Each structure stands twice: as structure tokens, then as C-alpha cells.
PDB file of C-alpha atoms in Angstrom:
ATOM      1  CA  MET A   1      16.646   3.809  37.901  1.00 76.00           C
ATOM      2  CA  ASN A   2      17.832   7.090  39.391  1.00 88.00           C
ATOM      3  CA  ASN A   3      17.046  10.569  38.053  1.00 87.00           C
ATOM      4  CA  LYS A   4      20.331  10.846  36.151  1.00 86.00           C
ATOM      5  CA  GLN A   5      19.755   7.542  34.353  1.00 88.00           C
ATOM      6  CA  LEU A   6      16.172   8.474  33.567  1.00 86.00           C
ATOM      7  CA  GLU A   7      17.295  11.814  32.154  1.00 87.00           C
ATOM      8  CA  GLU A   8      19.960  10.137  30.008  1.00 88.00           C
ATOM      9  CA  GLN A   9      17.428   7.624  28.710  1.00 89.00           C
ATOM     10  CA  MET A  10      15.002  10.406  27.804  1.00 88.00           C
ATOM     11  CA  ILE A  11      17.742  12.282  25.953  1.00 85.00           C
ATOM     12  CA  GLU A  12      18.704   9.143  24.023  1.00 88.00           C
ATOM     13  CA  ASN A  13      15.052   8.491  23.120  1.00 86.00           C
ATOM     14  CA  TYR A  14      14.702  12.068  21.874  1.00 85.00           C
ATOM     15  CA  LYS A  15      17.850  11.769  19.766  1.00 86.00           C
ATOM     16  CA  ARG A  16      16.685   8.456  18.295  1.00 87.00           C
ATOM     17  CA  GLU A  17      13.277   9.921  17.448  1.00 89.00           C
ATOM     18  CA  GLU A  18      14.902  13.034  15.988  1.00 89.00           C
ATOM     19  CA  HIS A  19      17.045  10.844  13.729  1.00 91.00           C
ATOM     20  CA  MET A  20      13.893   9.023  12.607  1.00 93.00           C
ATOM     21  CA  MET A  21      12.270  12.388  11.775  1.00 94.00           C
ATOM     22  CA  ILE A  22      15.315  13.359   9.723  1.00 95.00           C
ATOM     23  CA  LEU A  23      15.232  10.026   7.916  1.00 96.00           C
ATOM     24  CA  VAL A  24      11.528  10.470   7.100  1.00 97.00           C
ATOM     25  CA  PHE A  25      12.276  13.949   5.742  1.00 97.00           C
ATOM     26  CA  ALA A  26      15.237  12.721   3.682  1.00 97.00           C
ATOM     27  CA  GLN A  27      13.297   9.796   2.199  1.00 98.00           C
ATOM     28  CA  TRP A  28      10.328  12.039   1.406  1.00 98.00           C
ATOM     29  CA  CYS A  29      12.709  14.340  -0.495  1.00 98.00           C
ATOM     30  CA  ILE A  30      14.278  11.446  -2.392  1.00 97.00           C
ATOM     31  CA  ASN A  31      10.816  10.135  -3.266  1.00 97.00           C
ATOM     32  CA  HIS A  32       9.952  13.531  -4.780  1.00 96.00           C
ATOM     33  CA  ASP A  33      13.274  14.099  -6.577  1.00 96.00           C
ATOM     34  CA  LEU A  34      14.270  16.862  -4.164  1.00 97.00           C
ATOM     35  CA  ASP A  35      17.645  17.493  -2.541  1.00 97.00           C
ATOM     36  CA  PRO A  36      17.191  17.171   1.241  1.00 96.00           C
ATOM     37  CA  ALA A  37      20.327  19.195   1.994  1.00 95.00           C
ATOM     38  CA  GLU A  38      19.185  22.037  -0.266  1.00 96.00           C
ATOM     39  CA  LEU A  39      15.720  22.171   1.328  1.00 97.00           C
ATOM     40  CA  TYR A  40      17.234  22.062   4.797  1.00 95.00           C
ATOM     41  CA  HIS A  41      19.606  24.890   3.913  1.00 95.00           C
ATOM     42  CA  ARG A  42      16.713  26.978   2.587  1.00 96.00           C
ATOM     43  CA  ALA A  43      14.876  26.470   5.876  1.00 95.00           C
ATOM     44  CA  TYR A  44      17.909  27.080   8.079  1.00 93.00           C
ATOM     45  CA  PRO A  45      20.415  29.153   6.054  1.00 94.00           C
ATOM     46  CA  ASP A  46      22.491  30.110   9.092  1.00 93.00           C
ATOM     47  CA  GLN A  47      23.112  26.548  10.207  1.00 89.00           C
ATOM     48  CA  PRO A  48      26.147  24.604   9.017  1.00 84.00           C
ATOM     49  CA  ASN A  49      25.788  21.270   7.281  1.00 83.00           C
ATOM     50  CA  ASN A  50      23.669  18.937   9.370  1.00 87.00           C
ATOM     51  CA  ALA A  51      25.620  15.791  10.284  1.00 91.00           C
ATOM     52  CA  ALA A  52      22.431  13.934  11.220  1.00 91.00           C
ATOM     53  CA  LEU A  53      20.995  14.695   7.776  1.00 94.00           C
ATOM     54  CA  GLN A  54      24.141  13.366   6.132  1.00 94.00           C
ATOM     55  CA  GLN A  55      23.831  10.168   8.185  1.00 94.00           C
ATOM     56  CA  ALA A  56      20.160   9.852   7.240  1.00 94.00           C
ATOM     57  CA  LEU A  57      20.999  10.240   3.555  1.00 94.00           C
ATOM     58  CA  GLU A  58      23.186   7.168   3.842  1.00 95.00           C
ATOM     59  CA  LEU A  59      20.132   5.223   5.026  1.00 95.00           C
ATOM     60  CA  THR A  60      17.726   6.344   2.305  1.00 96.00           C
ATOM     61  CA  VAL A  61      16.889   4.103  -0.604  1.00 96.00           C
ATOM     62  CA  PRO A  62      16.116   4.988  -4.223  1.00 96.00           C
ATOM     63  CA  LYS A  63      12.530   6.099  -4.654  1.00 95.00           C
ATOM     64  CA  GLU A  64      11.803   3.003  -6.745  1.00 96.00           C
ATOM     65  CA  GLU A  65      12.599   0.861  -3.686  1.00 96.00           C
ATOM     66  CA  ALA A  66      11.028   3.097  -1.055  1.00 95.00           C
ATOM     67  CA  GLY A  67       7.584   2.998   0.358  1.00 93.00           C
ATOM     68  CA  GLU A  68       5.453   6.095   0.099  1.00 95.00           C
ATOM     69  CA  VAL A  69       5.941   8.783   2.717  1.00 96.00           C
ATOM     70  CA  PRO A  70       2.657  10.691   2.784  1.00 97.00           C
ATOM     71  CA  ASP A  71       2.883  14.467   3.072  1.00 97.00           C
ATOM     72  CA  ASP A  72       0.785  14.353   6.250  1.00 97.00           C
ATOM     73  CA  THR A  73       3.238  11.942   7.855  1.00 96.00           C
ATOM     74  CA  LEU A  74       6.116  14.256   7.092  1.00 97.00           C
ATOM     75  CA  PHE A  75       4.239  17.273   8.468  1.00 97.00           C
ATOM     76  CA  GLY A  76       3.409  15.281  11.590  1.00 95.00           C
ATOM     77  CA  VAL A  77       7.001  14.384  12.387  1.00 95.00           C
ATOM     78  CA  LEU A  78       8.246  17.871  11.528  1.00 96.00           C
ATOM     79  CA  SER A  79       5.717  19.423  13.891  1.00 94.00           C
ATOM     80  CA  LEU A  80       6.675  17.051  16.702  1.00 92.00           C
ATOM     81  CA  PHE A  81      10.142  18.577  16.645  1.00 92.00           C
ATOM     82  CA  GLY A  82       9.111  22.175  16.006  1.00 93.00           C
ATOM     83  CA  ASN A  83      10.489  22.365  12.487  1.00 94.00           C
ATOM     84  CA  GLU A  84       8.061  24.995  11.236  1.00 95.00           C
ATOM     85  CA  GLU A  85      10.638  26.558   8.918  1.00 96.00           C
ATOM     86  CA  LEU A  86      11.280  23.231   7.226  1.00 96.00           C
ATOM     87  CA  ALA A  87       7.542  22.517   7.023  1.00 97.00           C
ATOM     88  CA  PHE A  88       7.122  25.873   5.268  1.00 97.00           C
ATOM     89  CA  ILE A  89       9.762  24.922   2.654  1.00 97.00           C
ATOM     90  CA  VAL A  90       8.119  21.507   2.207  1.00 97.00           C
ATOM     91  CA  THR A  91       4.756  23.249   1.675  1.00 97.00           C
ATOM     92  CA  GLN A  92       6.335  25.413  -1.020  1.00 97.00           C
ATOM     93  CA  GLU A  93       7.599  22.293  -2.796  1.00 97.00           C
ATOM     94  CA  ILE A  94       4.205  20.590  -2.564  1.00 96.00           C
ATOM     95  CA  GLU A  95       2.591  23.682  -4.096  1.00 95.00           C
ATOM     96  CA  LYS A  96       4.902  23.292  -7.118  1.00 93.00           C
ATOM     97  CA  ARG A  97       3.499  19.846  -7.904  1.00 89.00           C
ATOM     98  CA  PRO A  98       0.891  19.426 -10.604  1.00 85.00           C
ATOM     99  CA  ARG A  99      -2.588  19.484  -9.046  1.00 77.00           C
ATOM    100  CA  ASP A 100      -3.210  15.791  -9.783  1.00 69.00           C
ATOM    101  CA  LYS A 101      -0.148  14.742  -7.726  1.00 66.00           C
ATOM    102  CA  ARG A 102      -0.906  16.684  -4.539  1.00 59.00           C
TER     103      ARG A 102
END
């Protein structure tokens, strides 16, 4: 494998992992009755609609059918991709929960 192929493979891996992060975020939102697009827009108000988020929304399932996405898991994947702004918005939403559901 030459350098160009290796670079392309690394880029594809990053994109695939980024899509997984977005899917985790979207499913977490669905599981907590939150609008992923609205939270994303609050975190990044200057960015246009996120096509990857729209694609991820098509892959989410109703919260009744979904497995739990722990808050720590979401924070972990957000931090891997440097999404501090989005993590801040998620933290705000967690703080709104009743104490017994945190």
C-alpha cells in the first residue's frame, strides 16, 4: 500500500467513525426526547444544516426500540472529535433532567 492509498484509507476510516459519532449523538437525543438538529444548531449556529446528521437521523430508531446510550458514552465520542460546543449543549440538557434520572 503506497502513501496515497494509506492516506485515503485513513480519511475513510475517520469519516466512518465520524458518522458513528453523529449516529450515537442522534440516538441519544431521540432516547431523551430531544431534537438532534436543534441541539446541533444551538452548538454551531453559524453552520448550515448538517447532511451527515440528516443521514444519521434516518438510521435512528424509536427510543422504545433503542438500546441505552449512556451519557458518558456520548461525551466520549464527542470528545474524540473535538465537539466541545456540542458537549456543552448536551451538558445543559442533562442538567435539566430531574435529579433521579441523571
